[in-house]
Backbone as numpy.savetxt, mean C-alpha at the origin, in Angstrom:
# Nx Ny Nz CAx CAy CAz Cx Cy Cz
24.25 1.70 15.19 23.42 2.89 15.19 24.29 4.15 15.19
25.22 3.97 15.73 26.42 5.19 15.77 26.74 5.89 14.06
26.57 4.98 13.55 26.89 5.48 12.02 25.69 6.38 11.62
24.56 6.08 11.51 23.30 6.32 11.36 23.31 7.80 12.01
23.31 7.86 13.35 23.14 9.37 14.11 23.96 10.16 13.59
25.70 10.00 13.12 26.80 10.91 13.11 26.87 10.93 11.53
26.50 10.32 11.00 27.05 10.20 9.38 25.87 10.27 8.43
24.92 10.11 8.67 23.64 10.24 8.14 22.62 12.05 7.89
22.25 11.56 6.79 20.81 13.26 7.02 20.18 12.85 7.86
19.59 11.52 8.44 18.50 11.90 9.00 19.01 11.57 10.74
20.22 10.76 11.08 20.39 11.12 12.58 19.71 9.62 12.88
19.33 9.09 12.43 18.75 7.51 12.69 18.53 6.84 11.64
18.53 5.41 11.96 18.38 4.43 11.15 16.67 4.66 9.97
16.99 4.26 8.60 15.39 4.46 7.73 14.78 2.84 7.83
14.05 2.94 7.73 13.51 1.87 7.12 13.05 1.87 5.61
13.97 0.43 4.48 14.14 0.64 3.52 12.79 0.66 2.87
12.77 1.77 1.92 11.55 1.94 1.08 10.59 1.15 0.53
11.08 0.20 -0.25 11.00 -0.97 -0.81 9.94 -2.06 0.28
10.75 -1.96 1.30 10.00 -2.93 2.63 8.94 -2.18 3.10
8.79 -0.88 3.27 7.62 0.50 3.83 6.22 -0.19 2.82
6.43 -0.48 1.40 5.73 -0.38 0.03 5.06 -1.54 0.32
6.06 -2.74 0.66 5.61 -4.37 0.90 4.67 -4.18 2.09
4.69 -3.61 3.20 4.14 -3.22 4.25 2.90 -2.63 4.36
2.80 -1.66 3.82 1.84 -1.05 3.10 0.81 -1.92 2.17
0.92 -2.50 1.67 0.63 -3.52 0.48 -0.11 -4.53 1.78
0.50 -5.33 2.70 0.42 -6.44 3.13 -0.29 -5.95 3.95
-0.32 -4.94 4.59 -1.50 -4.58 6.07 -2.95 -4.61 5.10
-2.68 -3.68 3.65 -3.96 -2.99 3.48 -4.73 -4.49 2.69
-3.87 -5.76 2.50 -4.42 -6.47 1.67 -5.13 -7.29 3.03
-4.83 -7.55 3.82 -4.81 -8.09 5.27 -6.65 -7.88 5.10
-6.56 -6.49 5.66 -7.77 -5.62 5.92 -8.77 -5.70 4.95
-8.25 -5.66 3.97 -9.36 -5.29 2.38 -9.82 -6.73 1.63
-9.10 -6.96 1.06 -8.88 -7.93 -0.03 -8.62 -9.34 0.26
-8.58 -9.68 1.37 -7.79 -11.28 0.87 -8.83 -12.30 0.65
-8.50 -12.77 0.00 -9.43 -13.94 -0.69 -10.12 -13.52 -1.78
-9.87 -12.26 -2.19 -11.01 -11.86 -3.34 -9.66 -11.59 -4.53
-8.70 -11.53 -4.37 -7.48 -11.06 -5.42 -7.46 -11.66 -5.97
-7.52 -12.02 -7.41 -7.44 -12.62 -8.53 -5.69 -12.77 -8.90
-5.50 -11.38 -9.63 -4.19 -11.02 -9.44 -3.83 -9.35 -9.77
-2.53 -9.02 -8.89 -1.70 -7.31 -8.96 -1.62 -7.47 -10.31
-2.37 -6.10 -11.16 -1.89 -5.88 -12.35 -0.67 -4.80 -12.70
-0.93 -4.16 -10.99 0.40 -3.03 -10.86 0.14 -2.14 -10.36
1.75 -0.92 -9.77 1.23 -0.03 -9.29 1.09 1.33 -9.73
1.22 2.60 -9.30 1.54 3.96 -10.22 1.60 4.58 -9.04
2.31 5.39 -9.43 1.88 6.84 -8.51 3.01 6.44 -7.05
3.59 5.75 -6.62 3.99 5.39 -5.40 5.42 6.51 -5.07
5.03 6.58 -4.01 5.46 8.39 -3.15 6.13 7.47 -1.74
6.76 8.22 -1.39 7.57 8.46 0.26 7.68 9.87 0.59
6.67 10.55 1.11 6.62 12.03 1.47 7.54 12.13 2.47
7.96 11.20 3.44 8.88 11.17 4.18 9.14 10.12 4.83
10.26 9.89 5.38 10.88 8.91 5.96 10.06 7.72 7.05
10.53 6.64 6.83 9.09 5.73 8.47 10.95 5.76 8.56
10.90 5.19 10.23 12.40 5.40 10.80 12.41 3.76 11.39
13.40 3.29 12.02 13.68 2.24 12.56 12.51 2.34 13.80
11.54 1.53 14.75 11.10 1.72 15.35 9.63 2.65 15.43
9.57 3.02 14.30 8.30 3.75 14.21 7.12 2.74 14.08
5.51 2.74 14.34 4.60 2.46 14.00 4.00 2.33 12.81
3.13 1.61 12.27 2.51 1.89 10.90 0.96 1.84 11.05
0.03 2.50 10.12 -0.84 2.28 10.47 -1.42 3.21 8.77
-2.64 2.26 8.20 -2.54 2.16 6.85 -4.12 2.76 6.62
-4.17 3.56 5.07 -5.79 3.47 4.77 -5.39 2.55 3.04
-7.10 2.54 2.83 -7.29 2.24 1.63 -8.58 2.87 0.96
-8.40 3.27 0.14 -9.71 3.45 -0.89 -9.63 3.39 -2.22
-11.32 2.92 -2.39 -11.21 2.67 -3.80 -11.30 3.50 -4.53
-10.61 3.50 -5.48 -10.63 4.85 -6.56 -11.68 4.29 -7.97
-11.02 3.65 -8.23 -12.34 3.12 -9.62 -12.35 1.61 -9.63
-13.43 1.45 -10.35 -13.49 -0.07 -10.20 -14.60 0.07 -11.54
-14.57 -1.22 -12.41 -14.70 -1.72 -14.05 -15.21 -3.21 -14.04
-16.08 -3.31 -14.58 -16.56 -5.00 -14.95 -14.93 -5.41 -15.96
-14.88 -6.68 -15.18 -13.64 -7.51 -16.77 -14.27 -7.48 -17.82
-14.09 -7.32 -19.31 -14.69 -8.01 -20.10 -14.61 -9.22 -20.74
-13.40 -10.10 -19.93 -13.53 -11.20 -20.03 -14.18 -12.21 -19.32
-14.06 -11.63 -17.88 -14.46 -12.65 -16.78 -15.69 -11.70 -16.16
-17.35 -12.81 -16.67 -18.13 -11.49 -15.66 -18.61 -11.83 -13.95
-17.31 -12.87 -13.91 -17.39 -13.08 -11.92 -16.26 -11.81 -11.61
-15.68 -11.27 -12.39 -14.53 -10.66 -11.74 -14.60 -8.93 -12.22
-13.64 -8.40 -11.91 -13.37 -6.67 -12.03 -12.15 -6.14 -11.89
-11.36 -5.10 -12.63 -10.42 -4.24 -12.47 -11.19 -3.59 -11.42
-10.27 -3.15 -10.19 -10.28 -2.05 -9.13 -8.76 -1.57 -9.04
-9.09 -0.19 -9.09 -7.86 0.58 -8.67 -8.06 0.87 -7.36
-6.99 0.81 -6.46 -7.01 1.39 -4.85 -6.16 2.40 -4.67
-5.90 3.58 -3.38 -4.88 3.59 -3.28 -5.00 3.84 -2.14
-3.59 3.19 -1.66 -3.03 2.71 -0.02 -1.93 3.99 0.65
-2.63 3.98 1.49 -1.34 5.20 2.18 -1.09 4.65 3.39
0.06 5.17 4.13 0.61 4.41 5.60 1.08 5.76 6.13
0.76 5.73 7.47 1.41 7.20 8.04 2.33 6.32 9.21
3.14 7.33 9.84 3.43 6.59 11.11 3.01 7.05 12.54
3.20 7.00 13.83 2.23 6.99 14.87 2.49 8.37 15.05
2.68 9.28 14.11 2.18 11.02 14.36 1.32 11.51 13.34
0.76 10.60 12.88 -0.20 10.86 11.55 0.61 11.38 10.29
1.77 10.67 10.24 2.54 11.54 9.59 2.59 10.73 7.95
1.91 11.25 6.97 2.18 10.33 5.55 3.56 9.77 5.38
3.79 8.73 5.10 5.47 7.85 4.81 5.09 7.09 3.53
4.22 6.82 3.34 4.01 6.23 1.89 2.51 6.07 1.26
2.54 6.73 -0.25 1.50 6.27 -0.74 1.61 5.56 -2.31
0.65 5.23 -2.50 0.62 4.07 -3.92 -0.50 4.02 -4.62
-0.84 3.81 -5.71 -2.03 3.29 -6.50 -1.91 1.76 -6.80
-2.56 1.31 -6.62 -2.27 -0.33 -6.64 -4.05 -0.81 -7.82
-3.47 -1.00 -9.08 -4.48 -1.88 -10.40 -4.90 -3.35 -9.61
-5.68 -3.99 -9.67 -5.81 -5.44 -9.15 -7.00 -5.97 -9.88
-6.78 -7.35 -9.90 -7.61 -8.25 -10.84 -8.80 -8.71 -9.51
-9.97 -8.24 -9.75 -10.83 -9.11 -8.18 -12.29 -9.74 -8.24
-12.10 -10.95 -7.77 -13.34 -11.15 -7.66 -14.80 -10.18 -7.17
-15.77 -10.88 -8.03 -16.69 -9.91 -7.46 -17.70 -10.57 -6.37
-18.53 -9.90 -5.76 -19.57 -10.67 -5.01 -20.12 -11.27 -5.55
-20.84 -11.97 -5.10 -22.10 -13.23 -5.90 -23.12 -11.95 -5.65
-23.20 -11.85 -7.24 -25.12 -11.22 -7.20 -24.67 -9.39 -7.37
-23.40 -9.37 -7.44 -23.27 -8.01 -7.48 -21.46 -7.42 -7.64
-21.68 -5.78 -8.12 -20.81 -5.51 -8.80 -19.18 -5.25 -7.98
C-alpha cells in the first residue's frame, strides 16, 4: 500500500476498471435478469466518472431503456439497459449500456 499512497494520483489503491464493469454487470444481472438472458449482444456507452477505491462499497441501479420484439424468436426480445454503480457516498464509479437477447414472459411483452 505504501506505493499506492506516495507514488500514485490518487493516494490509494483503485480497483481495476475492468473488474468495477464485471461487478456492475454481475450485481445488476443478480437482481434483474437471471434466468431470462438468452444472450449479451453488447455494451456502449461504458464511463468511470470516477474512481471505486480498494475497500469501498458497491451498490448498483438498472433501467430499462428500450426494449423490441425479436423478429426471429416471438418468445424472446432485444432490451437495452443501463447499469450504473455508485460507491457508499452515492458517488457514480461506473456506468454502461448493456444490448441483451431475453426471454419474454408467457402471455406478454
Amino acid at each position: 500500500r505504501h506505493f499506492c499512497e506516495t507514488q500514485t494520483e490518487w493516494g490509494q489503491p483503485l480497483v481495476n476498471s475492468l473488474f468495477t464493469l464485471g461487478l456492475l454487470i454481475g450485481i445488476s444481472v443478480n437482481d434483474t435478469t437471471v434466468g431470462t438472458t438468452i444472450a449479451n449482444l453488447g455494451m456502449s456507452d461504458v464511463k468511470f466518472p470516477h474512481p471505486l477505491f480498494q475497500g469501498d462499497s458497491v451498490h448498483c441501479t438498472t433501467e430499462v431503456i428500450t426494449k423490441r420484439e425479436s423478429r426471429s424468436r416471438p418468445d424472446a426480445g432485444i432490451v437495452e439497459f443501463e447499469h450504473k454503480a455508485f460507491n457508499q457516498h452515492d458517488v457514480l464509479v461506473a456506468v454502461c449500456r448493456r444490448q441483451a437477447f431475453m426471454k419474454k414472459r408467457k402471455g406478454g411483452a
